[in-house]
Amino acid sequence: AQKITQTQPGMFVQEKEAVTLDCTYDTSDQSYGLFWYKQPSSGEMIFLIYQGSYDEQNATEGRYSLNFQKARKSANLVISASQLGDSAMYFCAMREAYFKAAGNKLTFGGGTRVLVKP
Amino acid sequence: ETGVTQTPRHLVMGMTNKKSLKCEQHLGHNAMYWYKQSAKKPLELMFVYSLEERVENNSVPSRFSPECPNSSHLFLHLHTLQPEDSALYLCASSQAGVNYGYTFGSGTRLTVV
């Protein structure tokens, strides 16, 4: 069963507008972490934002915010004031409590391609 | 500079060749990972090394052979690959036991001909 689901394969957004990227997850762990990464056409994966399962407040990092709804198991990314440089693939990921003392295993969703229009 | 460097950036190899991908991290992390990213598929975890010990091998074919000589270096040795192995191979590192994700390299785009 897929653990991370991103239902939007691609979307357009007008420059300077906000965009919400959907992510739902499935886990039976009580302790887990949720991440968003950006992958430009160059290929590298750039960490954007992190939300811990016990964090009571939604995470924010500059123009990025994470709308965490634990009961619904969703962790949507909101990008405010979109810029042309935001055009990229965006991946949601979940850290499983795979190893207690060593390593972290991240499971990724299928990604959403965002294209910002001028 | 991401702190994780992968070489080469691009590689074209024949099915009978032997090549190696290299990953180096300068972040003091103690866990390193290989992921495969194929077109229209989610990232697939291939191998995990923690404290230089392999702790994960996700049913990867034996034509892929990882090596982690120390906590800063990770290799992926390739031999007798198939065209379906063409993909972007991403290396990542992290600090074990900490609630942070990975730092990724820029990847090696591999084409098997």
mmCIF file of C-alpha atoms in Angstrom:
data_model
loop_
_atom_site.group_PDB
_atom_site.id
_atom_site.type_symbol
_atom_site.label_atom_id
_atom_site.label_comp_id
_atom_site.label_asym_id
_atom_site.label_seq_id
_atom_site.Cartn_x
_atom_site.Cartn_y
_atom_site.Cartn_z
ATOM 1 C CA ALA A 1 0.000 0.000 0.000
ATOM 2 C CA GLN A 2 1.247 3.433 -0.890
ATOM 3 C CA LYS A 3 2.239 5.345 2.200
ATOM 4 C CA ILE A 4 2.552 8.809 0.688
ATOM 5 C CA THR A 5 0.016 10.018 -1.846
ATOM 6 C CA GLN A 6 0.283 13.174 -3.911
ATOM 7 C CA THR A 7 -2.826 13.364 -6.051
ATOM 8 C CA GLN A 8 -1.821 16.315 -8.216
ATOM 9 C CA PRO A 9 0.610 15.236 -10.928
ATOM 10 C CA GLY A 10 0.970 18.789 -12.201
ATOM 11 C CA MET A 11 -0.373 22.261 -11.763
ATOM 12 C CA PHE A 12 -0.014 25.807 -13.034
ATOM 13 C CA VAL A 13 0.110 28.815 -10.766
ATOM 14 C CA GLN A 14 0.228 32.499 -11.593
ATOM 15 C CA GLU A 15 3.276 34.393 -10.400
ATOM 16 C CA LYS A 16 2.731 36.091 -7.021
ATOM 17 C CA GLU A 17 -0.230 33.864 -6.168
ATOM 18 C CA ALA A 18 -0.290 31.152 -3.518
ATOM 19 C CA VAL A 19 -0.443 27.458 -4.315
ATOM 20 C CA THR A 20 -1.304 24.430 -2.176
ATOM 21 C CA LEU A 21 0.206 21.038 -2.875
ATOM 22 C CA ASP A 22 -1.639 18.078 -1.417
ATOM 23 C CA CYS A 23 -0.069 15.216 0.500
ATOM 24 C CA THR A 24 -1.730 12.438 2.446
ATOM 25 C CA TYR A 25 0.086 9.716 4.310
ATOM 26 C CA ASP A 26 -0.550 6.423 6.002
ATOM 27 C CA THR A 27 1.233 5.196 9.093
ATOM 28 C CA SER A 28 0.478 3.404 12.324
ATOM 29 C CA ASP A 29 3.434 5.003 14.088
ATOM 30 C CA GLN A 30 2.757 7.637 16.715
ATOM 31 C CA SER A 31 6.092 9.296 16.110
ATOM 32 C CA TYR A 32 6.932 10.254 12.572
ATOM 33 C CA GLY A 33 8.184 13.157 10.528
ATOM 34 C CA LEU A 34 6.922 14.737 7.340
ATOM 35 C CA PHE A 35 9.105 16.546 4.829
ATOM 36 C CA TRP A 36 8.790 18.472 1.628
ATOM 37 C CA TYR A 37 11.507 18.606 -0.989
ATOM 38 C CA LYS A 38 11.871 20.630 -4.167
ATOM 39 C CA GLN A 39 13.563 19.166 -7.225
ATOM 40 C CA PRO A 40 14.418 21.642 -10.004
ATOM 41 C CA SER A 41 15.296 20.427 -13.474
ATOM 42 C CA SER A 42 18.939 20.220 -12.369
ATOM 43 C CA GLY A 43 18.019 17.122 -10.386
ATOM 44 C CA GLU A 44 19.112 17.868 -6.854
ATOM 45 C CA MET A 45 16.582 17.505 -4.058
ATOM 46 C CA ILE A 46 16.313 20.592 -1.880
ATOM 47 C CA PHE A 47 14.866 20.324 1.621
ATOM 48 C CA LEU A 48 12.079 22.837 2.215
ATOM 49 C CA ILE A 49 10.245 22.161 5.453
ATOM 50 C CA TYR A 50 9.756 19.628 8.229
ATOM 51 C CA GLN A 51 6.818 18.787 10.504
ATOM 52 C CA GLY A 52 7.061 16.397 13.441
ATOM 53 C CA SER A 53 4.024 14.378 14.408
ATOM 54 C CA TYR A 54 4.041 15.845 17.890
ATOM 55 C CA ASP A 55 4.484 19.435 16.792
ATOM 56 C CA GLU A 56 1.377 21.367 17.765
ATOM 57 C CA GLN A 57 1.993 24.278 15.455
ATOM 58 C CA ASN A 58 2.212 24.149 11.690
ATOM 59 C CA ALA A 59 5.755 24.521 10.405
ATOM 60 C CA THR A 60 6.740 27.623 8.464
ATOM 61 C CA GLU A 61 9.926 28.462 6.574
ATOM 62 C CA GLY A 62 9.847 31.759 4.749
ATOM 63 C CA ARG A 63 7.294 31.481 1.940
ATOM 64 C CA TYR A 64 6.659 27.827 2.734
ATOM 65 C CA SER A 65 4.159 26.614 5.281
ATOM 66 C CA LEU A 66 2.869 23.175 6.055
ATOM 67 C CA ASN A 67 -0.832 22.681 6.751
ATOM 68 C CA PHE A 68 -0.679 19.692 9.077
ATOM 69 C CA GLN A 69 -3.979 17.968 9.831
ATOM 70 C CA LYS A 70 -3.044 14.941 11.881
ATOM 71 C CA ALA A 71 -6.500 13.402 12.173
ATOM 72 C CA ARG A 72 -6.908 13.519 8.408
ATOM 73 C CA LYS A 73 -3.297 12.401 7.866
ATOM 74 C CA SER A 74 -2.585 15.222 5.527
ATOM 75 C CA ALA A 75 0.435 17.505 5.262
ATOM 76 C CA ASN A 76 -0.194 20.006 2.505
ATOM 77 C CA LEU A 77 2.499 22.448 1.419
ATOM 78 C CA VAL A 78 1.520 26.057 0.848
ATOM 79 C CA ILE A 79 3.817 28.269 -1.204
ATOM 80 C CA SER A 80 2.901 31.922 -0.892
ATOM 81 C CA ALA A 81 3.731 34.636 -3.424
ATOM 82 C CA SER A 82 4.934 32.214 -6.086
ATOM 83 C CA GLN A 83 8.042 33.090 -8.042
ATOM 84 C CA LEU A 84 9.256 31.865 -11.410
ATOM 85 C CA GLY A 85 12.059 30.017 -9.639
ATOM 86 C CA ASP A 86 9.476 27.925 -7.808
ATOM 87 C CA SER A 87 8.830 25.939 -10.993
ATOM 88 C CA ALA A 88 9.971 22.423 -10.083
ATOM 89 C CA MET A 89 8.858 19.004 -8.870
ATOM 90 C CA TYR A 90 7.770 18.890 -5.249
ATOM 91 C CA PHE A 91 7.930 15.732 -3.183
ATOM 92 C CA CYS A 92 6.294 14.919 0.109
ATOM 93 C CA ALA A 93 8.116 12.368 2.254
ATOM 94 C CA MET A 94 7.640 10.605 5.559
ATOM 95 C CA ARG A 95 10.265 9.377 7.975
ATOM 96 C CA GLU A 96 9.462 6.006 9.430
ATOM 97 C CA ALA A 97 10.763 4.974 12.821
ATOM 98 C CA TYR A 98 12.766 2.351 11.016
ATOM 99 C CA PHE A 99 15.915 2.387 13.053
ATOM 100 C CA LYS A 100 16.043 3.421 16.653
ATOM 101 C CA ALA A 101 19.569 4.643 16.705
ATOM 102 C CA ALA A 102 20.808 4.654 13.163
ATOM 103 C CA GLY A 103 19.626 6.083 9.942
ATOM 104 C CA ASN A 104 16.321 7.437 8.815
ATOM 105 C CA LYS A 105 14.243 5.887 6.099
ATOM 106 C CA LEU A 106 12.280 8.362 4.036
ATOM 107 C CA THR A 107 9.414 7.225 1.850
ATOM 108 C CA PHE A 108 8.509 9.601 -0.955
ATOM 109 C CA GLY A 109 5.307 10.371 -2.783
ATOM 110 C CA GLY A 110 5.079 10.504 -6.550
ATOM 111 C CA GLY A 111 5.576 14.250 -6.706
ATOM 112 C CA THR A 112 3.731 17.255 -8.092
ATOM 113 C CA ARG A 113 5.127 19.328 -10.939
ATOM 114 C CA VAL A 114 4.534 23.042 -10.477
ATOM 115 C CA LEU A 115 4.882 25.530 -13.292
ATOM 116 C CA VAL A 116 4.737 29.197 -12.370
ATOM 117 C CA LYS A 117 3.432 31.442 -15.157
ATOM 118 C CA PRO A 118 4.588 35.059 -15.471
ATOM 119 C CA GLU B 1 27.369 23.665 -2.689
ATOM 120 C CA THR B 2 25.020 21.182 -1.105
ATOM 121 C CA GLY B 3 27.554 19.398 1.081
ATOM 122 C CA VAL B 4 26.908 16.153 -0.773
ATOM 123 C CA THR B 5 28.841 15.747 -4.006
ATOM 124 C CA GLN B 6 28.099 13.112 -6.606
ATOM 125 C CA THR B 7 30.261 12.207 -9.566
ATOM 126 C CA PRO B 8 29.866 11.874 -12.430
ATOM 127 C CA ARG B 9 26.828 14.013 -13.171
ATOM 128 C CA HIS B 10 26.099 12.076 -16.348
ATOM 129 C CA LEU B 11 27.097 8.571 -17.379
ATOM 130 C CA VAL B 12 26.398 6.575 -20.499
ATOM 131 C CA MET B 13 27.430 2.950 -20.358
ATOM 132 C CA GLY B 14 26.972 -0.197 -22.352
ATOM 133 C CA MET B 15 25.370 -3.265 -20.867
ATOM 134 C CA THR B 16 28.707 -5.048 -20.590
ATOM 135 C CA ASN B 17 30.584 -2.182 -18.951
ATOM 136 C CA LYS B 18 31.617 -1.790 -15.331
ATOM 137 C CA LYS B 19 31.399 1.646 -13.799
ATOM 138 C CA SER B 20 31.116 3.226 -10.364
ATOM 139 C CA LEU B 21 29.152 6.134 -8.993
ATOM 140 C CA LYS B 22 30.752 8.146 -6.223
ATOM 141 C CA CYS B 23 29.188 10.137 -3.412
ATOM 142 C CA GLU B 24 31.004 12.249 -0.842
ATOM 143 C CA GLN B 25 29.504 14.185 2.040
ATOM 144 C CA HIS B 26 31.175 16.987 3.974
ATOM 145 C CA LEU B 27 28.528 17.386 6.673
ATOM 146 C CA GLY B 28 29.741 15.012 9.356
ATOM 147 C CA HIS B 29 26.685 12.819 8.893
ATOM 148 C CA ASN B 30 26.843 9.153 9.846
ATOM 149 C CA ALA B 31 24.235 7.655 7.512
ATOM 150 C CA MET B 32 24.246 7.544 3.710
ATOM 151 C CA TYR B 33 21.701 6.365 1.177
ATOM 152 C CA TRP B 34 21.294 5.465 -2.478
ATOM 153 C CA TYR B 35 17.975 6.189 -4.171
ATOM 154 C CA LYS B 36 16.877 5.454 -7.717
ATOM 155 C CA GLN B 37 14.557 7.873 -9.498
ATOM 156 C CA SER B 38 12.985 6.579 -12.691
ATOM 157 C CA ALA B 39 10.607 8.499 -14.891
ATOM 158 C CA LYS B 40 7.049 8.532 -13.545
ATOM 159 C CA LYS B 41 7.928 6.468 -10.478
ATOM 160 C CA PRO B 42 8.438 7.473 -6.861
ATOM 161 C CA LEU B 43 11.940 7.544 -5.498
ATOM 162 C CA GLU B 44 13.039 4.038 -4.607
ATOM 163 C CA LEU B 45 15.357 3.434 -1.675
ATOM 164 C CA MET B 46 18.130 1.076 -2.705
ATOM 165 C CA PHE B 47 20.662 0.954 0.111
ATOM 166 C CA VAL B 48 21.179 2.438 3.551
ATOM 167 C CA TYR B 49 24.500 2.636 5.336
ATOM 168 C CA SER B 50 24.618 3.669 8.955
ATOM 169 C CA LEU B 51 27.937 3.999 10.748
ATOM 170 C CA GLU B 52 29.510 2.401 7.661
ATOM 171 C CA GLU B 53 27.414 -0.734 8.044
ATOM 172 C CA ARG B 54 24.820 -1.674 5.452
ATOM 173 C CA VAL B 55 21.487 -1.808 7.199
ATOM 174 C CA GLU B 56 19.114 -1.895 4.258
ATOM 175 C CA ASN B 57 19.078 -3.636 0.920
ATOM 176 C CA ASN B 58 15.730 -3.240 -0.754
ATOM 177 C CA SER B 59 15.778 -6.311 -3.010
ATOM 178 C CA VAL B 60 18.146 -4.584 -5.357
ATOM 179 C CA PRO B 61 19.586 -6.769 -8.140
ATOM 180 C CA SER B 62 23.124 -7.935 -7.584
ATOM 181 C CA ARG B 63 24.315 -5.980 -10.624
ATOM 182 C CA PHE B 64 24.262 -3.019 -8.206
ATOM 183 C CA SER B 65 26.916 -3.304 -5.513
ATOM 184 C CA PRO B 66 27.320 -0.597 -2.854
ATOM 185 C CA GLU B 67 30.459 0.170 -0.906
ATOM 186 C CA CYS B 68 30.926 2.484 2.052
ATOM 187 C CA PRO B 69 34.622 2.619 3.009
ATOM 188 C CA ASN B 70 34.088 5.380 5.595
ATOM 189 C CA SER B 71 31.351 7.668 6.825
ATOM 190 C CA SER B 72 32.116 10.304 4.202
ATOM 191 C CA HIS B 73 32.172 8.185 1.062
ATOM 192 C CA LEU B 74 29.677 5.963 -0.666
ATOM 193 C CA PHE B 75 30.030 4.145 -3.958
ATOM 194 C CA LEU B 76 27.653 2.290 -6.211
ATOM 195 C CA HIS B 77 29.410 -0.221 -8.438
ATOM 196 C CA LEU B 78 27.576 -1.101 -11.616
ATOM 197 C CA HIS B 79 28.056 -4.098 -13.892
ATOM 198 C CA THR B 80 26.067 -5.752 -16.666
ATOM 199 C CA LEU B 81 23.223 -3.296 -16.346
ATOM 200 C CA GLN B 82 19.996 -3.362 -18.322
ATOM 201 C CA PRO B 83 18.370 -0.498 -20.236
ATOM 202 C CA GLU B 84 15.644 -0.318 -17.575
ATOM 203 C CA ASP B 85 18.334 0.658 -15.080
ATOM 204 C CA SER B 86 18.586 4.025 -16.799
ATOM 205 C CA ALA B 87 17.569 6.562 -14.171
ATOM 206 C CA LEU B 88 18.725 9.354 -11.906
ATOM 207 C CA TYR B 89 20.681 7.929 -8.969
ATOM 208 C CA LEU B 90 20.589 10.127 -5.920
ATOM 209 C CA CYS B 91 22.859 9.920 -2.937
ATOM 210 C CA ALA B 92 21.837 11.390 0.406
ATOM 211 C CA SER B 93 23.212 11.668 3.904
ATOM 212 C CA SER B 94 21.724 12.325 7.312
ATOM 213 C CA GLN B 95 22.540 12.331 10.956
ATOM 214 C CA ALA B 96 21.162 9.163 12.455
ATOM 215 C CA GLY B 97 18.567 9.460 15.151
ATOM 216 C CA VAL B 98 17.803 13.098 14.484
ATOM 217 C CA ASN B 99 14.443 14.296 13.278
ATOM 218 C CA TYR B 100 15.717 15.756 10.090
ATOM 219 C CA GLY B 101 15.571 14.538 6.557
ATOM 220 C CA TYR B 102 18.305 14.074 4.105
ATOM 221 C CA THR B 103 20.777 16.262 2.357
ATOM 222 C CA PHE B 104 20.862 15.129 -1.241
ATOM 223 C CA GLY B 105 23.506 15.299 -3.888
ATOM 224 C CA SER B 106 22.740 16.505 -7.392
ATOM 225 C CA GLY B 107 22.486 12.970 -8.710
ATOM 226 C CA THR B 108 24.050 10.962 -11.500
ATOM 227 C CA ARG B 109 21.932 10.601 -14.600
ATOM 228 C CA LEU B 110 22.689 7.132 -15.921
ATOM 229 C CA THR B 111 21.841 5.931 -19.408
ATOM 230 C CA VAL B 112 22.380 2.290 -20.272
ATOM 231 C CA VAL B 113 22.659 1.595 -23.977
#
